[in-house]
PDB file of C-alpha atoms in Angstrom:
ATOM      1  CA  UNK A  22      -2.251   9.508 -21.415  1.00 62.00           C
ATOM      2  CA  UNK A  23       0.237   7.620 -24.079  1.00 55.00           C
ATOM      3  CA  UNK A  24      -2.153   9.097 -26.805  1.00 60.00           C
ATOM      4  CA  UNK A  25      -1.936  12.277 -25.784  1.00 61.00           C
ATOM      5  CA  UNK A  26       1.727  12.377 -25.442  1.00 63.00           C
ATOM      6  CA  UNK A  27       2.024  10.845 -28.563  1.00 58.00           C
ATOM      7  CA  UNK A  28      -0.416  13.764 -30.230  1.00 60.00           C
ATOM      8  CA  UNK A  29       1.485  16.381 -29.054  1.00 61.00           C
ATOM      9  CA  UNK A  30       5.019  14.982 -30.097  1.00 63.00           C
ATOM     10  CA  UNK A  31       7.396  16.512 -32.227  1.00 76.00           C
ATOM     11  CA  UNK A  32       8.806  15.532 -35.766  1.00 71.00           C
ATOM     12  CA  UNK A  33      12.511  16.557 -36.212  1.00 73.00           C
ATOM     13  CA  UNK A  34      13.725  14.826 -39.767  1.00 76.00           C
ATOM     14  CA  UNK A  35      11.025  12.448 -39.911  1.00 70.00           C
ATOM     15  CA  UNK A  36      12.230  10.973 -36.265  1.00 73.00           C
ATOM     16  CA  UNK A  37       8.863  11.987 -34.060  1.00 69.00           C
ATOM     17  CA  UNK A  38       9.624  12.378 -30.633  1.00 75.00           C
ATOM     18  CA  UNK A  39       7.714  12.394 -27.536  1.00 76.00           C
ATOM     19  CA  UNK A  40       7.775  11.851 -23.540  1.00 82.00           C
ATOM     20  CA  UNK A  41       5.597   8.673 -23.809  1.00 81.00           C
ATOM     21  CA  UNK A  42       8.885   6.777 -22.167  1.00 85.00           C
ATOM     22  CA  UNK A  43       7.866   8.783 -18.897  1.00 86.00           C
ATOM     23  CA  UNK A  44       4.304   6.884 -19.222  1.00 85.00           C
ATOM     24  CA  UNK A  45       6.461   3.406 -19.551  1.00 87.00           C
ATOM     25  CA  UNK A  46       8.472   3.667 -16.737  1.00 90.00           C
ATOM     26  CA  UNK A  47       5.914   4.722 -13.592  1.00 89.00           C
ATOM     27  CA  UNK A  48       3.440   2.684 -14.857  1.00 88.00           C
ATOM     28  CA  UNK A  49       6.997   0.038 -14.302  1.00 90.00           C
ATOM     29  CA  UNK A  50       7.324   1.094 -10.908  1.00 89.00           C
ATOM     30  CA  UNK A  51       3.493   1.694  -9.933  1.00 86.00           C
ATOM     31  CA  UNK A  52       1.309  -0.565 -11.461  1.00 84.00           C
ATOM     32  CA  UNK A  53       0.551  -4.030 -12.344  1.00 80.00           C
ATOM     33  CA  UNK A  54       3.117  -5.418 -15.352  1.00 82.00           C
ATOM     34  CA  UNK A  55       0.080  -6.758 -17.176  1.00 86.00           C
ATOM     35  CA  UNK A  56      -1.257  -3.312 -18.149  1.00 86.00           C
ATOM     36  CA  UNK A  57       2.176  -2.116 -18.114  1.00 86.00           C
ATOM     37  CA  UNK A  58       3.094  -4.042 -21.392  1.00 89.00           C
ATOM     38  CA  UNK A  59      -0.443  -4.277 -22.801  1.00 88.00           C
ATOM     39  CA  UNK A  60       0.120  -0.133 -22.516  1.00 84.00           C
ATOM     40  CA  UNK A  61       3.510   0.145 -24.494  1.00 85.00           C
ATOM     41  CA  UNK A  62       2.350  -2.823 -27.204  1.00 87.00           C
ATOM     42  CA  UNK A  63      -0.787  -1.019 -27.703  1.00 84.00           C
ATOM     43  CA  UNK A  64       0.947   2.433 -28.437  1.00 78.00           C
ATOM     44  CA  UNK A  65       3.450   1.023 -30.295  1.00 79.00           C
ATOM     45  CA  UNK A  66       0.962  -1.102 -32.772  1.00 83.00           C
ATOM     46  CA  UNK A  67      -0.914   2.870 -32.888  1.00 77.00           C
ATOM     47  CA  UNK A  68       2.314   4.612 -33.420  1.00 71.00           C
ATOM     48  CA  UNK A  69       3.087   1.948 -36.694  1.00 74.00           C
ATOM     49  CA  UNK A  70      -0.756   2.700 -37.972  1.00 75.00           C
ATOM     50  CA  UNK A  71      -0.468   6.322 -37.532  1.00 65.00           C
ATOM     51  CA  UNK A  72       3.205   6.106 -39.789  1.00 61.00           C
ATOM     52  CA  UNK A  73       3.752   3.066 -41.023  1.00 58.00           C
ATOM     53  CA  UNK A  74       7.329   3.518 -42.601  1.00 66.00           C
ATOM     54  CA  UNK A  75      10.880   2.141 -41.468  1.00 71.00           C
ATOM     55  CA  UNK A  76      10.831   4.672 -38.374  1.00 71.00           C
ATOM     56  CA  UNK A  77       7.336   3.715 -37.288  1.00 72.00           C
ATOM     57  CA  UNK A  78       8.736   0.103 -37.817  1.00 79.00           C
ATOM     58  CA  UNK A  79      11.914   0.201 -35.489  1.00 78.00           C
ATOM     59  CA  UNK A  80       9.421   1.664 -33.036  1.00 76.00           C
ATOM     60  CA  UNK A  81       7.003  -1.273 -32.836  1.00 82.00           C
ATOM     61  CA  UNK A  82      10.322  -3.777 -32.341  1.00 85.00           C
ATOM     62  CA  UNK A  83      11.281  -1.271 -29.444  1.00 84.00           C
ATOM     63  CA  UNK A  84       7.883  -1.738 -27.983  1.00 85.00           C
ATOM     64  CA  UNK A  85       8.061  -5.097 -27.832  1.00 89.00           C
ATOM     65  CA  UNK A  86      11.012  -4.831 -26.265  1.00 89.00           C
ATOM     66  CA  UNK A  87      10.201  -2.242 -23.580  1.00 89.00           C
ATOM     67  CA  UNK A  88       7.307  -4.474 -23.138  1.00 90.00           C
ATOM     68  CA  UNK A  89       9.327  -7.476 -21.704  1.00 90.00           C
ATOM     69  CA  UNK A  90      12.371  -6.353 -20.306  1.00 92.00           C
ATOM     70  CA  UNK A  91      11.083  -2.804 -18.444  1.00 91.00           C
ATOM     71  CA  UNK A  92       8.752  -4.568 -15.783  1.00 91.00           C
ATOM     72  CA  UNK A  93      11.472  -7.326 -15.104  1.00 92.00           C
ATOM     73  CA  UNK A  94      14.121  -4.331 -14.409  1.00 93.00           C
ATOM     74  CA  UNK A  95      11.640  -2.701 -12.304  1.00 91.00           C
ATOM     75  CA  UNK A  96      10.687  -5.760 -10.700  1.00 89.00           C
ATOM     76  CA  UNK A  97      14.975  -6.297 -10.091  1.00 90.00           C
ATOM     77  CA  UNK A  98      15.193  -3.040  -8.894  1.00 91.00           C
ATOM     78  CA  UNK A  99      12.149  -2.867  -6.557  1.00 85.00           C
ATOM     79  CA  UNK A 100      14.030  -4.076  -3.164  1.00 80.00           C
ATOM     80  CA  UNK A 101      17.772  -2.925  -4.457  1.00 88.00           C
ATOM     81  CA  UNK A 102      17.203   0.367  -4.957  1.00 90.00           C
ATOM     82  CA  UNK A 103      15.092   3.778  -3.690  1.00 91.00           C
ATOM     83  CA  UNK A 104      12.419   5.085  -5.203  1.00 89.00           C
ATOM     84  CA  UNK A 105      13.792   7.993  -7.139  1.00 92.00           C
ATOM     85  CA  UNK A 106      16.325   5.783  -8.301  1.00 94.00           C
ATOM     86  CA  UNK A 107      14.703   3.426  -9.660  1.00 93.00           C
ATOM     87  CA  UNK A 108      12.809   5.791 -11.291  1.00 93.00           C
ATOM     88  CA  UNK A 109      15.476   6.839 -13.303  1.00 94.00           C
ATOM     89  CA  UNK A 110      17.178   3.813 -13.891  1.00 94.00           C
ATOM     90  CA  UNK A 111      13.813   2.834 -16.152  1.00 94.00           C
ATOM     91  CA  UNK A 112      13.819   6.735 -17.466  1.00 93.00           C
ATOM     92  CA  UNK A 113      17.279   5.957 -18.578  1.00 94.00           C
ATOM     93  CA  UNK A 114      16.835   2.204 -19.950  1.00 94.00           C
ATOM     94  CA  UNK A 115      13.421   3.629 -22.011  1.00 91.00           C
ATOM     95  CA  UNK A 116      15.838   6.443 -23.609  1.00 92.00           C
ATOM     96  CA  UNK A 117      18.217   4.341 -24.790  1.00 92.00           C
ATOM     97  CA  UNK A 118      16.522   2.782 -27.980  1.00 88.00           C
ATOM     98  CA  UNK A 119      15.748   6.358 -29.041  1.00 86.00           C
ATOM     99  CA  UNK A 120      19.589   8.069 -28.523  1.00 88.00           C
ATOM    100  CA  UNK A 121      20.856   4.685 -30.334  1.00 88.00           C
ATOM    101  CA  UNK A 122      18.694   5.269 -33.254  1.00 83.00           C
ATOM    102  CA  UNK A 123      18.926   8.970 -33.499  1.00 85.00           C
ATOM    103  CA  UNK A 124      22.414   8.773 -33.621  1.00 87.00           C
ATOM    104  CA  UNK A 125      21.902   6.439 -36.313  1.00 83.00           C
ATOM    105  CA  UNK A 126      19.569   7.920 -38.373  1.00 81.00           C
ATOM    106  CA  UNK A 127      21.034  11.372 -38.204  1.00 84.00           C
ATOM    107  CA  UNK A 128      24.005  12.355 -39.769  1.00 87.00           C
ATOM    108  CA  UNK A 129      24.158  16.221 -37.789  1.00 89.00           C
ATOM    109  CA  UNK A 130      25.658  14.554 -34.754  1.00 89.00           C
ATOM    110  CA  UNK A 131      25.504  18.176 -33.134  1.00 91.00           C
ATOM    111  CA  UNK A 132      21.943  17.901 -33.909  1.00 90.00           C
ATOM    112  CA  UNK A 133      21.683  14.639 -32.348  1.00 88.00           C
ATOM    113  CA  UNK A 134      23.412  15.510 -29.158  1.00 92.00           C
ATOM    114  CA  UNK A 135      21.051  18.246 -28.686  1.00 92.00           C
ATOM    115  CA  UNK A 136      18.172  16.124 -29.106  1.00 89.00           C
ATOM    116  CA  UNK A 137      19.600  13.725 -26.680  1.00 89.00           C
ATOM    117  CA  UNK A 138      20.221  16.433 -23.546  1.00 92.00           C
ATOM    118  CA  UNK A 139      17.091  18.122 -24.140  1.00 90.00           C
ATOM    119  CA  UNK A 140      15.348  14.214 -23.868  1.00 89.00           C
ATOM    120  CA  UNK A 141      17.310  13.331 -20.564  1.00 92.00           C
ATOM    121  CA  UNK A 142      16.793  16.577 -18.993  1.00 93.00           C
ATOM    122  CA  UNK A 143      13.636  16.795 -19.304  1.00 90.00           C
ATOM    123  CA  UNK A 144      13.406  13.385 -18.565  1.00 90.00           C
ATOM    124  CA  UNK A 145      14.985  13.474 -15.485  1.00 94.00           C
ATOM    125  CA  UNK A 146      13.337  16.433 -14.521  1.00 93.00           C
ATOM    126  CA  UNK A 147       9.636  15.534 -14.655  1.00 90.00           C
ATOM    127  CA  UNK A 148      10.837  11.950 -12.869  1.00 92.00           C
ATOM    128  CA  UNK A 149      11.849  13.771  -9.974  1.00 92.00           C
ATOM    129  CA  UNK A 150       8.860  16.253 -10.132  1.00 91.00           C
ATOM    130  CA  UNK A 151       6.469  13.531 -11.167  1.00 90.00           C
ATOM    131  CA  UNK A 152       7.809  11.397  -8.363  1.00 90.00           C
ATOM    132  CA  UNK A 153       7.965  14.050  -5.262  1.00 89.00           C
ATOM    133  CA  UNK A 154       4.109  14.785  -6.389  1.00 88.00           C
ATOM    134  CA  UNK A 155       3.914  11.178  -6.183  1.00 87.00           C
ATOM    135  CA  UNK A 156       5.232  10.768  -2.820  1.00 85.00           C
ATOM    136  CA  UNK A 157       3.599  13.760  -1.319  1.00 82.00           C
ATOM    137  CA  UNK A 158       0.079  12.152  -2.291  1.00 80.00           C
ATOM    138  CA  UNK A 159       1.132   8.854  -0.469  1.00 75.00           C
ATOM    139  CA  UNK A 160       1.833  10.737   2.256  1.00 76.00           C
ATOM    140  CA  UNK A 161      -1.418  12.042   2.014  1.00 77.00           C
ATOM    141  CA  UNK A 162      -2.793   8.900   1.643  1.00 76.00           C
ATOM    142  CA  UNK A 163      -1.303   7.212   4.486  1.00 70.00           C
ATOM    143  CA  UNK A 164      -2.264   9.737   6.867  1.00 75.00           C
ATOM    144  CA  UNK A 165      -5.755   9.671   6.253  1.00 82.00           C
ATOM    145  CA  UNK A 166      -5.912   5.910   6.625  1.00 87.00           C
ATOM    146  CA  UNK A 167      -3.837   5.250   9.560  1.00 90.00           C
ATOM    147  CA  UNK A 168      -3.736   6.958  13.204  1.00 91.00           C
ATOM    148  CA  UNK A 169      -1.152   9.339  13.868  1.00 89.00           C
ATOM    149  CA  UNK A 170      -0.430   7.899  17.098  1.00 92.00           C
ATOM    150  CA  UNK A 171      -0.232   4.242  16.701  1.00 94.00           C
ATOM    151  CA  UNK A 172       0.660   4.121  13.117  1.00 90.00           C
ATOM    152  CA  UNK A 173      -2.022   1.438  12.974  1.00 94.00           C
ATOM    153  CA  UNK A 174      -5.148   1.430  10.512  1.00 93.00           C
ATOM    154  CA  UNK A 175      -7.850   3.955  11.617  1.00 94.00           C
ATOM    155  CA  UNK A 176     -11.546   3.779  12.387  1.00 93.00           C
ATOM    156  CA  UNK A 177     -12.053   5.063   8.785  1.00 92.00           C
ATOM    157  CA  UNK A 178     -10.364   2.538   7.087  1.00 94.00           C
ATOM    158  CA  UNK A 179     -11.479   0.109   9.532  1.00 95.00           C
ATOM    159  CA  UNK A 180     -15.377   0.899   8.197  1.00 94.00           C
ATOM    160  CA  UNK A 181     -14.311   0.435   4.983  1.00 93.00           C
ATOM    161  CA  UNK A 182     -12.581  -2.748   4.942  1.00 94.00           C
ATOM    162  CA  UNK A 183     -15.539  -3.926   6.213  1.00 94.00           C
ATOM    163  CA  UNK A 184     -17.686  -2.874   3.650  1.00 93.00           C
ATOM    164  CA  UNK A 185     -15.544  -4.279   1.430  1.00 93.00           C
ATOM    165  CA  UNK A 186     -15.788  -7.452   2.678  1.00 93.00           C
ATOM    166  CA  UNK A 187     -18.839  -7.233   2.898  1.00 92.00           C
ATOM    167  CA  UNK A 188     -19.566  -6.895  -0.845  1.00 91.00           C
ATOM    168  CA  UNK A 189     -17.135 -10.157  -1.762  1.00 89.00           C
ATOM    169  CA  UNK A 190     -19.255 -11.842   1.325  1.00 89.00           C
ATOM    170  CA  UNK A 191     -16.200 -13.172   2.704  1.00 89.00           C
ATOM    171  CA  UNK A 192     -16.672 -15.315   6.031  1.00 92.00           C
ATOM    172  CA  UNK A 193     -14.542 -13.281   8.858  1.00 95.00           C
ATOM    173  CA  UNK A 194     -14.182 -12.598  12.672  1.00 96.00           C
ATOM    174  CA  UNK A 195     -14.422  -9.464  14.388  1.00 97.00           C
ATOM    175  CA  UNK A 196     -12.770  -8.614  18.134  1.00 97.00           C
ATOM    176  CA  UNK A 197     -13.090  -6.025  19.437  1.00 97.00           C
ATOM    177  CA  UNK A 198     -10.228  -5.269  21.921  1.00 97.00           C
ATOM    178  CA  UNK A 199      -9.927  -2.658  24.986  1.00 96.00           C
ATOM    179  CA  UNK A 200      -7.137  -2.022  27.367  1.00 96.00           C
ATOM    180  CA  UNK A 201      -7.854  -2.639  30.537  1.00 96.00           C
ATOM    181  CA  UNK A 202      -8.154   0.572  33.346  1.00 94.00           C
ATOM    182  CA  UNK A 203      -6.604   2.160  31.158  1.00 94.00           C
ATOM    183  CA  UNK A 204      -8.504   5.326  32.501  1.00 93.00           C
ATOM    184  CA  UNK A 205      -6.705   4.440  36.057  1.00 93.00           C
ATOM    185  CA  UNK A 206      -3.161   4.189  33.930  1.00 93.00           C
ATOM    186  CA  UNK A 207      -3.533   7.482  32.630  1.00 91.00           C
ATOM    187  CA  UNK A 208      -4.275   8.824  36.002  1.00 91.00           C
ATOM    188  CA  UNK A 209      -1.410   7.397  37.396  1.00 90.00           C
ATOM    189  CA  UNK A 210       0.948   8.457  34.947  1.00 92.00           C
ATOM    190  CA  UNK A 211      -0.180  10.778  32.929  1.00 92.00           C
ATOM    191  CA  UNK A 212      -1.223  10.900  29.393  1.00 91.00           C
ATOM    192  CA  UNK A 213       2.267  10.733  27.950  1.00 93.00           C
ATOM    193  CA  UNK A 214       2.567   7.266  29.527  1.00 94.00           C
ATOM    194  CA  UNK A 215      -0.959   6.320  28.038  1.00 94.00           C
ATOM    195  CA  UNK A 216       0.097   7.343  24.473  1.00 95.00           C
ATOM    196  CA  UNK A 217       3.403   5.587  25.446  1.00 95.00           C
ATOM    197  CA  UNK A 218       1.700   2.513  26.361  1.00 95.00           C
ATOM    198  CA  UNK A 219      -0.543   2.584  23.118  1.00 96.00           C
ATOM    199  CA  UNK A 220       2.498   2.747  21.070  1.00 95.00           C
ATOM    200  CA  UNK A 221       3.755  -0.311  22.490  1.00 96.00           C
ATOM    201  CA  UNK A 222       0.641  -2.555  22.355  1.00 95.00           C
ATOM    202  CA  UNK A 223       0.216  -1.244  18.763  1.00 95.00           C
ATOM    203  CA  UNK A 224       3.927  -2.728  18.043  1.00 94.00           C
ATOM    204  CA  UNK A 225       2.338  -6.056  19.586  1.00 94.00           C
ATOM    205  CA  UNK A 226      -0.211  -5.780  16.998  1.00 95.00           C
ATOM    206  CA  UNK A 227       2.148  -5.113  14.312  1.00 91.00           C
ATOM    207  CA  UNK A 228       4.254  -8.172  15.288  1.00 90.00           C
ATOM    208  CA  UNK A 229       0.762 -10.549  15.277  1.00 89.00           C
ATOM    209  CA  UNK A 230      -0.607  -8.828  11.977  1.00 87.00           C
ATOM    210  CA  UNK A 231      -0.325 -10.844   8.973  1.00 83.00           C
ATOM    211  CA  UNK A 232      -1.999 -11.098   5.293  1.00 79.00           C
ATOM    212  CA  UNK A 233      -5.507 -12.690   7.102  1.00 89.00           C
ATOM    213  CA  UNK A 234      -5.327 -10.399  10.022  1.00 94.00           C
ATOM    214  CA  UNK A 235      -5.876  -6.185  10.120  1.00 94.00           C
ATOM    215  CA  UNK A 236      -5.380  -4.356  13.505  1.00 96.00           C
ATOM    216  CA  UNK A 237      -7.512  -0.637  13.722  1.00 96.00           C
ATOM    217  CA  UNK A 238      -7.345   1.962  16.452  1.00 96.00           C
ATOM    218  CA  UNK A 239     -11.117   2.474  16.008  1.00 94.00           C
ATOM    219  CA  UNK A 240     -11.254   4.860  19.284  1.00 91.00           C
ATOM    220  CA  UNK A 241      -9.505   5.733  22.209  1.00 90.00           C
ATOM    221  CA  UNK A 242      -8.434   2.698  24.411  1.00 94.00           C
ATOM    222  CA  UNK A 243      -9.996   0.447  22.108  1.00 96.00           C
ATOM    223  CA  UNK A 244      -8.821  -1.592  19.024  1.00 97.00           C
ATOM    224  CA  UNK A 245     -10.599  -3.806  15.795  1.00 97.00           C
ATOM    225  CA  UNK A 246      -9.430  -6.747  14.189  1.00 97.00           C
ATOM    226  CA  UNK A 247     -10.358  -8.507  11.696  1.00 96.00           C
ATOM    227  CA  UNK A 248      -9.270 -12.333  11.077  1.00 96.00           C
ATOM    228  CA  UNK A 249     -10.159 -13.213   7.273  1.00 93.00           C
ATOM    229  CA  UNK A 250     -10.730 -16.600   7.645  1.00 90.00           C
ATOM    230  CA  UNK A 251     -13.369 -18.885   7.460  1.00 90.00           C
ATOM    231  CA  UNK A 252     -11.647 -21.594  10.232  1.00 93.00           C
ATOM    232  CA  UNK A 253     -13.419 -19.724  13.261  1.00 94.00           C
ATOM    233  CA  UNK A 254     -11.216 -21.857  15.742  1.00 94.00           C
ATOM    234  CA  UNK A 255      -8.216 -20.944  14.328  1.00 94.00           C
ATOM    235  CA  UNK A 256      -9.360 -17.082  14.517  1.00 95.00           C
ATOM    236  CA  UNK A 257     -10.366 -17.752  18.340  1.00 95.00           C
ATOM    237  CA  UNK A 258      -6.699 -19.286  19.116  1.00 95.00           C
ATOM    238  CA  UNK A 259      -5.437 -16.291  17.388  1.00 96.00           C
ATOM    239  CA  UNK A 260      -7.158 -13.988  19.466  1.00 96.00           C
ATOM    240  CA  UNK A 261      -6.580 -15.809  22.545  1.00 96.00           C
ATOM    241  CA  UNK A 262      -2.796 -16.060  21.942  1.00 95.00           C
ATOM    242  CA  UNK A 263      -3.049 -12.252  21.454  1.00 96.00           C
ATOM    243  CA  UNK A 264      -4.540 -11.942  25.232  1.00 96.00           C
ATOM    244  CA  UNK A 265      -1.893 -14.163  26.811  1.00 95.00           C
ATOM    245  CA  UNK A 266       0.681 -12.191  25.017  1.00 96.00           C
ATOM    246  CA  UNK A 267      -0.247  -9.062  26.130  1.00 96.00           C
ATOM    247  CA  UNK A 268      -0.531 -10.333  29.728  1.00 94.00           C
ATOM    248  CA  UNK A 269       3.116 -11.586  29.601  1.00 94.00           C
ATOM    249  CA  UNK A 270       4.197  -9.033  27.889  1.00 93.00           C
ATOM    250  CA  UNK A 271       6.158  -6.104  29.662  1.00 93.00           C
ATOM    251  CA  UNK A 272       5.513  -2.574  28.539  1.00 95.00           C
ATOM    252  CA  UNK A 273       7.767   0.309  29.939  1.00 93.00           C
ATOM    253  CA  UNK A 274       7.056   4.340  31.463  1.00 92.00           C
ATOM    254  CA  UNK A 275       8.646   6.968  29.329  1.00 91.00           C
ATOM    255  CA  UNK A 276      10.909   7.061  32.284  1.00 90.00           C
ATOM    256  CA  UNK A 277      12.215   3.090  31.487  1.00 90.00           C
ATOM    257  CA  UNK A 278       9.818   1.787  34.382  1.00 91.00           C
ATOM    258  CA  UNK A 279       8.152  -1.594  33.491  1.00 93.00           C
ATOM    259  CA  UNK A 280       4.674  -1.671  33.787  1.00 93.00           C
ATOM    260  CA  UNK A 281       1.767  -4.819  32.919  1.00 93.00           C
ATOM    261  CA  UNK A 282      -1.808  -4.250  31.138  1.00 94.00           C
ATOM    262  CA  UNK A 283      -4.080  -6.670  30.033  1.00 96.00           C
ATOM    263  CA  UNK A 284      -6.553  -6.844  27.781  1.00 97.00           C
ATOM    264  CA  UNK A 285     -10.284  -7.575  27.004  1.00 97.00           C
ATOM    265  CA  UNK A 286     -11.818  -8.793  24.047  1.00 97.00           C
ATOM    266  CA  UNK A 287     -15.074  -9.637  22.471  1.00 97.00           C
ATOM    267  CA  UNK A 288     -15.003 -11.967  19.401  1.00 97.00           C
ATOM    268  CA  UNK A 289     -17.878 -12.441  16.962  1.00 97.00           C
ATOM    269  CA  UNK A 290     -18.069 -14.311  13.698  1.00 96.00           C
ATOM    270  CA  UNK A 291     -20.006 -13.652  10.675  1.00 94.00           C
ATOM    271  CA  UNK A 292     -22.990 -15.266   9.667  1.00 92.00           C
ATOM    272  CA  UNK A 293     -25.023 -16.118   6.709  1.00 89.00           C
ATOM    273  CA  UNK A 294     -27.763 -13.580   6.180  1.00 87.00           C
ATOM    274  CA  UNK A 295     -26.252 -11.092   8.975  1.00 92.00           C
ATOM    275  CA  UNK A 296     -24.824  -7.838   8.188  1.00 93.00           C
ATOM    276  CA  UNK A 297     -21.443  -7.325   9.157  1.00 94.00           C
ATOM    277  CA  UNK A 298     -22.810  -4.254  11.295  1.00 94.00           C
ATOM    278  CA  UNK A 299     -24.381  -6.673  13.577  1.00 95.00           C
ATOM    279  CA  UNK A 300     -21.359  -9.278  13.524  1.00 95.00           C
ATOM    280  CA  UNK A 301     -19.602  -6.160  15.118  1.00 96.00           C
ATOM    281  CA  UNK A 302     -22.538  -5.089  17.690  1.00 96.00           C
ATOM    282  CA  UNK A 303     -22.054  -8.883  18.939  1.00 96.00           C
ATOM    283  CA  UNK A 304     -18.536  -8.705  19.241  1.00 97.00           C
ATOM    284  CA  UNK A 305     -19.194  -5.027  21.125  1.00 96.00           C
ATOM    285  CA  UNK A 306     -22.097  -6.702  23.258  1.00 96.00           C
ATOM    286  CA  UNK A 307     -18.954  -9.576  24.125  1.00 97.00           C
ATOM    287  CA  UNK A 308     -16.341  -6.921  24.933  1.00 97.00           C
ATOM    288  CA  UNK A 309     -18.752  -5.629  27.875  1.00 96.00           C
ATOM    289  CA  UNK A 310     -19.236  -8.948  29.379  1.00 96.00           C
ATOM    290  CA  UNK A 311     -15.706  -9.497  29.687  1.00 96.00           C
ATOM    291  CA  UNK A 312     -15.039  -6.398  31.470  1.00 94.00           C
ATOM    292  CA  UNK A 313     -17.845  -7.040  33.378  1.00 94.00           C
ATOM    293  CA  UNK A 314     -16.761 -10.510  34.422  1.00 93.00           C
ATOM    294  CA  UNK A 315     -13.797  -9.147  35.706  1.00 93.00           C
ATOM    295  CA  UNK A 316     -11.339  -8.140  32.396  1.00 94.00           C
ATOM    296  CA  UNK A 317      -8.556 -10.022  30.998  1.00 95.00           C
ATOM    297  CA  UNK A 318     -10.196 -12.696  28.934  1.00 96.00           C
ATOM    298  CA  UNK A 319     -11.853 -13.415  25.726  1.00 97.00           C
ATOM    299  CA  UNK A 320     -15.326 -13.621  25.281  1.00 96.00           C
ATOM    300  CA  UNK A 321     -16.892 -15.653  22.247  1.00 96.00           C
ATOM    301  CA  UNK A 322     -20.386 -14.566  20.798  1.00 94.00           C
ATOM    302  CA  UNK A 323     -22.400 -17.530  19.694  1.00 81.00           C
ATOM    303  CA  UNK A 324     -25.779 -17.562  17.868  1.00 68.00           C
ATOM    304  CA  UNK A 325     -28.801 -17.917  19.801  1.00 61.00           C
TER     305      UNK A 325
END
């Protein structure tokens, strides 16, 4: 992308100008710093080859600059300010270097000024374009990965996270989790209670979740998790604890009554040699004996 901004830039009294600054500053905000500055060191060394006189020279010491300082302001900036914002904080930092040295390095300062609207402008116009595209395709993102309900993870993503861990082999434990009659709730209250009451347990989940441990809504009544760690007992105390907190906890009717569920869960952990597929059908084949022994509990599959 830098090379073909820089191929289509424009010469104006030997001062070549482009929107490669645009580049800089969401690859700043979006990605990884490493191949942020790798990025603006490599096109600046390729800007100095391709005219290697005093221009092309200030250019490569701007580089370097932009290289260190732009991911350390977007890095400041990250939790201080919005999106957009930051945005064009960096749009404005990056332009800074150039207005400097055009207003050095060109004596028609009507010329200059010129120069420097049309390079803000447009600036800060593709930011904001670039950036509500941006946002829409998050959005996008989001909602095919999560459940519009519960906000949690969905059965798609839930089948690919474990294919990818699957491929790194990583040693994990599946539950598999299901509210208890909740049929029976929904007939009692109706089925804006039962989405109520899945909105609440799925804040329970959110409250539990952590960097080891993913929550799904993988169908209707029933949840995933997945516990990525290799310490099995400390993934069955997790799961346990999860149980007793639901038990305890008190959920509420969309008319403020307070209501109780419980839970049952089936637990399996991985195995050398088994497919995760299988790890899952365990922890499925675990679920139904705990509803069949009489709900509320956690059941543990262990190799025959």
């Amino acid at each position: 992308m830098g090379i073909i901004l820089l191929s289509f830039s424009t010469v104006i009294l030997g001062i070549r100008y482009d929107f490669r600054f645009l580049m800089f500053c969401f690859s700043a905000k979006y990605i990884d710093w490493k191949i942020t500055s790798s990025s603006i060191l490599l096109l600046g060394i390729l800007r100095f080859v391709w005219g290697n006189n005093d221009v092309a020279q200030i250019n490569l010491i701007v580089s370097i600059l932009l290289a260190v300082t732009l991911p350390l302001i977007a890095h400041y900036t990250r939790d201080r300010l919005n999106e957009l914002t930051q945005l064009l904080v960096l749009v404005t930092y990056a332009l800074i270097p150039t207005i400097v040295f055009s207003n050095h390095l060109i004596a028609d300062k009507k010329l200059v000024l010129l120069i420097c609207s049309i390079l803000v402008t447009s600036g800060y116009a593709a930011t904001y374009v670039m950036h509500f595209f941006i946002t829409d395709l998050y959005r996008l993102i989001v909602s095919a990965s999560t459940d519009h309900l519960t906000a949690l993870k969905n059965v798609r993503t839930f089948n690919k996270d474990l294919m990818d861990v699957e491929r790194e082999k990583k040693a994990v434990t599946l539950a598999v989790v299901d509210i208890d009659y909740f049929k029976d709730y929904n007939d009692s209250f109706g089925h804006d209670n039962g989405d109520a009451l899945l909105k609440q347990l799925a804040q329970v989940f959110n409250e539990l979740s952590n960097f080891d441990t993913d929550f799904y809504r993988i169908g209707g009544e029933e949840f995933a998790v997945i516990i990525d760690t290799p310490n099995q007992r400390d993934a069955e105390e997790f799961i346990h604890d999860l149980q007793e907190i639901v038990a305890h906890r008190r959920f509420c009717t969309t008319s403020g009554d307070p209501v109780s569920v419980t839970i049952s869960v089936g637990v399996a952990h991985s195995r050398t040699g088994e497919t995760l597929k299988k790890t899952l059908k365990r922890a499925d084949v675990a679920l139904y004996k705990a509803k069949k022994g009489g709900r509320n509990q956690v059941i543990i599959s262990f190799p025959h």
